[in-house]
Amino acid sequence: YYLLFVFPGCRLLAVELTSSNTKPVVQEFQSVELSCIIKSTVTPDPRIEWKKIRDGETSYVFFDNKMQGDFATRAEILSRTSLVIKNTTRMDTATYRCEVAAPSDTKTIDEINIQLTVQVKPMTPRCTVPKAVPVGKSASLHCHENEGYPKSTYSWYRNSEPLSPDTKANAKFHNSSYTLNPTTGTLVFHAVHKGDTGRYSCIATNDAGFAKCEEQEMEVYDLNIGGIIGGVLVVLAVLVLITLGICCAYRRGYFANSKESGESYKTPAKPDGVNYIRTDDEGDFRHKSSFVI
């Protein structure tokens, strides 16, 4: 086959490529064919090469008539130019370039890009649900997983019934005041009420499938204002009694230091043979010698 370009006085032959699907999509672990078809050439044995371009880096897939790298065990060339990848993985998502060199053609090289997308099912999302929330307070529920491709969207369920993203659109949720973000998986109750009590679960979904986390109970309880005030008063009363007890102890001298400050005074010991006599007139101590035989 060849493509004929007619110009005054000359004839040009050019290699030309085409594809039946330039944007194939496949689920992980399945096989996929990357279509590359030589539409025209006069070269009997053109050189075929496949390259992979991912994150700005280019690597060989098929070069010098051989598969390269990990493709050697899970890829093959079909119909001379197309590439079949078996057991695809998420790392196979990339741009693949089919290049054909035809030296006998006037235009000797042509190429075509194939954008492959490998879809990955979501993993079981991680869900966090508060166990108990007082009436009128806010509550945040979170759901997220980062394995799925394309990125997952999220939906919440209460007692196995889906929560509507728009509370005004469903009469069941008119009394609820929540915001549900399907992109981030966050469910926020601005002011919970008793009707928000229930078992909550979340489902992560993308084009490849879905995954669900286990149900978790959230209880909404009445806040006992009277009990809180009573508890505070009891604590205050206990603190007052403790303070009064400490003051009374100080006044009665229970905390006084038993040791006198400075040097302590001791009565000198009575020498042998000396009697001490205190007189009423002088009010002090006098002594006289006494000999003991």
Protein backbone atom coordinates (compact mmCIF):
# COMPACT_ATOMS: atom_id res chain seq x y z
CA TYR A 1 0.00 0.00 0.00
CA TYR A 2 1.17 3.52 -0.60
CA LEU A 3 -0.16 7.04 -0.45
CA LEU A 4 0.22 9.05 -3.61
CA PHE A 5 0.65 12.82 -3.52
CA VAL A 6 0.51 14.37 -6.97
CA PHE A 7 2.27 17.68 -7.62
CA PRO A 8 3.14 19.24 -10.99
CA GLY A 9 6.14 17.37 -12.37
CA CYS A 10 6.70 15.04 -9.35
CA ARG A 11 5.24 12.26 -7.26
CA LEU A 12 5.70 11.90 -3.49
CA LEU A 13 5.30 8.68 -1.49
CA ALA A 14 4.89 9.01 2.32
CA VAL A 15 4.48 6.63 5.26
CA GLU A 16 1.24 7.35 7.16
CA LEU A 17 -0.16 5.93 10.41
CA THR A 18 -3.68 5.75 11.81
CA SER A 19 -5.43 4.17 14.83
CA SER A 20 -8.83 2.69 15.54
CA ASN A 21 -8.76 4.10 19.10
CA THR A 22 -6.40 6.79 20.34
CA LYS A 23 -7.86 6.88 23.89
CA PRO A 24 -8.42 3.30 25.09
CA VAL A 25 -9.71 2.70 28.64
CA VAL A 26 -9.27 -0.58 30.50
CA GLN A 27 -9.67 -1.81 34.06
CA GLU A 28 -6.64 -2.87 36.05
CA PHE A 29 -5.39 -6.45 35.43
CA GLN A 30 -7.17 -6.69 32.07
CA SER A 31 -5.57 -6.74 28.58
CA VAL A 32 -5.67 -3.88 26.11
CA GLU A 33 -4.68 -3.33 22.49
CA LEU A 34 -3.02 -0.06 21.46
CA SER A 35 -3.95 0.29 17.82
CA CYS A 36 -1.29 1.50 15.39
CA ILE A 37 -1.96 0.86 11.70
CA ILE A 38 0.28 1.66 8.74
CA LYS A 39 -2.12 3.30 6.31
CA SER A 40 0.43 3.70 3.53
CA THR A 41 4.10 2.98 2.76
CA VAL A 42 6.24 1.57 -0.03
CA THR A 43 8.98 0.36 2.32
CA PRO A 44 8.73 -3.44 2.54
CA ASP A 45 10.09 -3.75 6.09
CA PRO A 46 9.65 -0.48 8.04
CA ARG A 47 11.21 -0.14 11.50
CA ILE A 48 8.64 -0.17 14.35
CA GLU A 49 9.20 1.39 17.77
CA TRP A 50 6.93 1.98 20.78
CA LYS A 51 7.73 4.47 23.55
CA LYS A 52 6.01 5.21 26.87
CA ILE A 53 5.72 8.80 28.15
CA ARG A 54 4.73 9.21 31.79
CA ASP A 55 5.32 12.15 34.12
CA GLY A 56 7.56 13.79 31.52
CA GLU A 57 9.87 10.76 31.23
CA THR A 58 10.19 8.66 28.05
CA SER A 59 11.16 4.98 28.03
CA TYR A 60 11.22 2.23 25.40
CA VAL A 61 8.49 -0.39 25.24
CA PHE A 62 9.42 -2.03 21.92
CA PHE A 63 12.84 -1.39 20.39
CA ASP A 64 15.16 -3.32 18.03
CA ASN A 65 12.38 -5.87 17.48
CA LYS A 66 12.27 -6.72 21.22
CA MET A 67 10.06 -5.83 24.18
CA GLN A 68 11.87 -3.83 26.81
CA GLY A 69 11.79 -3.82 30.62
CA ASP A 70 8.81 -5.42 32.38
CA PHE A 71 6.89 -5.43 29.09
CA ALA A 72 9.04 -8.37 27.95
CA THR A 73 6.83 -10.80 29.92
CA ARG A 74 3.42 -9.20 29.40
CA ALA A 75 3.28 -7.47 26.02
CA GLU A 76 3.50 -8.38 22.34
CA ILE A 77 3.23 -6.86 18.85
CA LEU A 78 0.04 -7.65 16.96
CA SER A 79 -0.42 -7.27 13.18
CA ARG A 80 3.12 -5.97 12.78
CA THR A 81 2.57 -2.61 14.51
CA SER A 82 -0.14 -2.69 17.22
CA LEU A 83 0.84 -3.20 20.87
CA VAL A 84 -1.02 -5.55 23.22
CA ILE A 85 -0.41 -5.14 26.99
CA LYS A 86 -1.55 -7.97 29.25
CA ASN A 87 -2.32 -7.76 32.96
CA THR A 88 -2.33 -3.97 32.99
CA THR A 89 -1.55 -2.03 36.18
CA ARG A 90 -2.19 1.53 37.30
CA MET A 91 1.41 2.36 36.35
CA ASP A 92 0.56 1.63 32.70
CA THR A 93 -1.58 4.77 32.53
CA ALA A 94 0.48 6.92 30.15
CA THR A 95 0.90 8.19 26.59
CA TYR A 96 2.28 5.58 24.17
CA ARG A 97 3.92 6.66 20.94
CA CYS A 98 4.02 4.40 17.89
CA GLU A 99 6.88 5.41 15.55
CA VAL A 100 7.45 3.95 12.09
CA ALA A 101 10.54 4.63 9.98
CA ALA A 102 10.20 3.85 6.24
CA PRO A 103 13.48 4.67 4.44
CA SER A 104 12.07 3.97 0.96
CA ASP A 105 9.33 6.61 1.35
CA THR A 106 9.84 10.26 0.60
CA LYS A 107 8.48 11.09 4.03
CA THR A 108 10.45 8.52 5.96
CA ILE A 109 8.99 8.79 9.52
CA ASP A 110 5.51 9.03 10.99
CA GLU A 111 4.22 8.68 14.55
CA ILE A 112 0.93 8.54 16.43
CA ASN A 113 0.15 8.95 20.15
CA ILE A 114 -2.18 6.66 22.09
CA GLN A 115 -3.46 7.82 25.49
CA LEU A 116 -4.06 4.75 27.70
CA THR A 117 -6.12 5.01 30.89
CA VAL A 118 -6.08 2.11 33.36
CA GLN A 119 -8.98 2.37 35.77
CA VAL A 120 -8.51 1.16 39.36
CA LYS A 121 -11.36 0.21 41.67
CA PRO A 122 -11.59 2.13 44.96
CA MET A 123 -10.23 0.56 48.12
CA THR A 124 -12.38 0.39 51.26
CA PRO A 125 -12.60 4.01 52.39
CA ARG A 126 -11.53 5.12 55.85
CA CYS A 127 -14.54 6.57 57.67
CA THR A 128 -14.57 8.59 60.90
CA VAL A 129 -17.88 9.16 62.72
CA PRO A 130 -18.21 10.81 66.16
CA LYS A 131 -19.76 8.43 68.69
CA ALA A 132 -21.82 11.00 70.62
CA VAL A 133 -22.76 14.63 69.96
CA PRO A 134 -24.98 16.93 72.10
CA VAL A 135 -28.11 18.41 70.54
CA GLY A 136 -27.45 21.68 68.74
CA LYS A 137 -23.71 21.14 68.32
CA SER A 138 -21.86 20.64 65.02
CA ALA A 139 -20.50 17.27 63.89
CA SER A 140 -18.11 16.33 61.06
CA LEU A 141 -18.00 12.90 59.39
CA HIS A 142 -15.14 12.03 57.02
CA CYS A 143 -14.74 9.42 54.27
CA HIS A 144 -11.69 9.02 52.01
CA GLU A 145 -9.62 6.57 49.96
CA ASN A 146 -6.67 7.32 47.66
CA GLU A 147 -6.21 4.14 45.60
CA GLY A 148 -8.99 4.45 43.03
CA TYR A 149 -8.45 5.91 39.56
CA PRO A 150 -10.14 8.05 38.40
CA LYS A 151 -10.59 9.71 41.79
CA SER A 152 -13.58 8.51 43.76
CA THR A 153 -16.72 10.41 44.61
CA TYR A 154 -18.47 9.78 47.93
CA SER A 155 -22.00 9.22 49.16
CA TRP A 156 -23.21 8.85 52.75
CA TYR A 157 -25.92 6.56 54.16
CA ARG A 158 -27.85 6.65 57.43
CA ASN A 159 -29.47 3.39 58.50
CA SER A 160 -28.79 2.10 54.94
CA GLU A 161 -30.71 5.00 53.35
CA PRO A 162 -28.78 7.46 51.14
CA LEU A 163 -28.43 11.02 52.39
CA SER A 164 -29.50 13.51 49.74
CA PRO A 165 -26.81 16.05 48.75
CA ASP A 166 -29.60 18.65 48.76
CA THR A 167 -31.66 18.64 51.96
CA LYS A 168 -34.35 20.77 50.33
CA ALA A 169 -34.87 18.25 47.54
CA ASN A 170 -36.07 15.49 49.87
CA ALA A 171 -38.79 15.89 52.48
CA LYS A 172 -37.07 13.34 54.75
CA PHE A 173 -34.19 15.72 55.36
CA HIS A 174 -36.00 19.04 55.76
CA ASN A 175 -35.24 19.07 59.49
CA SER A 176 -31.57 18.27 58.97
CA SER A 177 -28.95 20.97 58.60
CA TYR A 178 -25.98 19.31 56.93
CA THR A 179 -23.62 19.83 54.00
CA LEU A 180 -22.39 16.86 51.96
CA ASN A 181 -19.36 17.23 49.69
CA PRO A 182 -19.21 14.31 47.20
CA THR A 183 -15.68 15.24 46.11
CA THR A 184 -14.00 15.31 49.53
CA GLY A 185 -16.32 12.84 51.28
CA THR A 186 -17.00 15.24 54.17
CA LEU A 187 -20.43 15.32 55.82
CA VAL A 188 -20.92 18.26 58.21
CA PHE A 189 -23.93 18.72 60.50
CA HIS A 190 -24.18 22.37 61.48
CA ALA A 191 -26.59 21.72 64.39
CA VAL A 192 -27.52 18.11 65.09
CA HIS A 193 -30.91 17.07 66.43
CA LYS A 194 -32.22 13.80 67.84
CA GLY A 195 -33.33 12.62 64.40
CA ASP A 196 -29.69 12.58 63.23
CA THR A 197 -28.95 9.63 65.51
CA GLY A 198 -28.25 6.49 63.50
CA ARG A 199 -25.77 4.15 61.82
CA TYR A 200 -23.64 5.93 59.21
CA SER A 201 -21.67 4.44 56.31
CA CYS A 202 -19.97 5.78 53.18
CA ILE A 203 -19.47 4.44 49.64
CA ALA A 204 -16.55 5.47 47.39
CA THR A 205 -17.35 5.17 43.67
CA ASN A 206 -15.53 5.61 40.36
CA ASP A 207 -15.84 4.26 36.82
CA ALA A 208 -14.13 1.00 37.81
CA GLY A 209 -16.35 0.11 40.78
CA PHE A 210 -17.13 1.00 44.39
CA ALA A 211 -16.19 0.15 47.99
CA LYS A 212 -18.01 0.68 51.29
CA CYS A 213 -16.86 1.22 54.86
CA GLU A 214 -18.55 -0.44 57.83
CA GLU A 215 -21.47 1.26 59.59
CA GLN A 216 -20.68 3.35 62.65
CA GLU A 217 -23.15 4.58 65.26
CA MET A 218 -23.57 8.28 66.03
CA GLU A 219 -25.72 9.18 69.05
CA VAL A 220 -27.25 12.62 69.53
CA TYR A 221 -28.08 13.28 73.21
CA ASP A 222 -29.79 16.08 75.14
CA LEU A 223 -27.48 18.43 76.99
CA ASN A 224 -28.50 18.48 80.74
CA ILE A 225 -27.98 22.15 81.60
CA GLY A 226 -29.44 21.75 85.10
CA GLY A 227 -27.10 18.89 85.86
CA ILE A 228 -24.07 20.84 84.65
CA ILE A 229 -24.99 23.87 86.81
CA GLY A 230 -25.59 21.59 89.81
CA GLY A 231 -22.21 19.94 89.30
CA VAL A 232 -20.46 23.31 89.15
CA LEU A 233 -22.17 24.45 92.38
CA VAL A 234 -21.11 21.26 94.16
CA VAL A 235 -17.51 21.79 93.12
CA LEU A 236 -17.62 25.40 94.31
CA ALA A 237 -19.10 24.35 97.65
CA VAL A 238 -16.35 21.77 98.15
CA LEU A 239 -13.68 24.36 97.39
CA VAL A 240 -15.23 26.81 99.93
CA LEU A 241 -15.29 24.13 102.66
CA ILE A 242 -11.67 23.22 101.98
CA THR A 243 -10.66 26.90 102.17
CA LEU A 244 -12.52 27.42 105.50
CA GLY A 245 -10.93 24.28 106.94
CA ILE A 246 -7.44 25.49 106.08
CA CYS A 247 -8.14 28.93 107.65
CA CYS A 248 -9.41 27.36 110.90
CA ALA A 249 -6.36 25.11 111.08
CA TYR A 250 -4.05 28.09 110.78
CA ARG A 251 -5.90 29.98 113.53
CA ARG A 252 -5.63 27.04 115.92
CA GLY A 253 -1.94 26.75 115.28
CA TYR A 254 -1.92 23.37 113.61
CA PHE A 255 0.48 24.65 110.99
CA ALA A 256 2.76 26.63 113.46
CA ASN A 257 6.47 25.78 113.46
CA SER A 258 7.36 23.81 116.57
CA LYS A 259 10.92 25.15 116.57
CA GLU A 260 11.77 28.65 117.74
CA SER A 261 13.66 30.83 115.41
CA GLY A 262 17.26 31.57 116.35
CA GLU A 263 19.25 29.77 119.05
CA SER A 264 17.26 27.75 121.59
CA TYR A 265 17.72 28.54 125.32
CA LYS A 266 18.49 25.77 127.74
CA THR A 267 18.83 26.03 131.55
CA PRO A 268 22.44 25.32 132.49
CA ALA A 269 22.99 22.10 134.32
CA LYS A 270 23.24 22.36 138.15
CA PRO A 271 26.77 21.74 139.35
CA ASP A 272 27.33 19.16 142.04
CA GLY A 273 27.11 20.62 145.57
CA VAL A 274 25.17 23.77 144.53
CA ASN A 275 21.55 24.46 145.49
CA TYR A 276 19.56 27.13 143.68
CA ILE A 277 17.12 29.19 145.76
CA ARG A 278 14.66 31.72 144.29
CA THR A 279 13.73 34.63 146.60
CA ASP A 280 10.41 36.39 146.40
CA ASP A 281 11.96 39.85 146.68
CA GLU A 282 14.41 39.71 143.85
CA GLY A 283 12.42 37.48 141.54
CA ASP A 284 15.56 35.87 140.25
CA PHE A 285 17.80 32.97 141.09
CA ARG A 286 20.45 33.10 143.80
CA HIS A 287 22.61 30.34 145.11
CA LYS A 288 24.65 29.40 148.06
CA SER A 289 27.34 26.86 148.49
CA SER A 290 26.61 23.67 150.26
CA PHE A 291 29.14 21.06 150.96
CA VAL A 292 28.10 17.52 150.77
CA ILE A 293 30.09 15.10 152.88
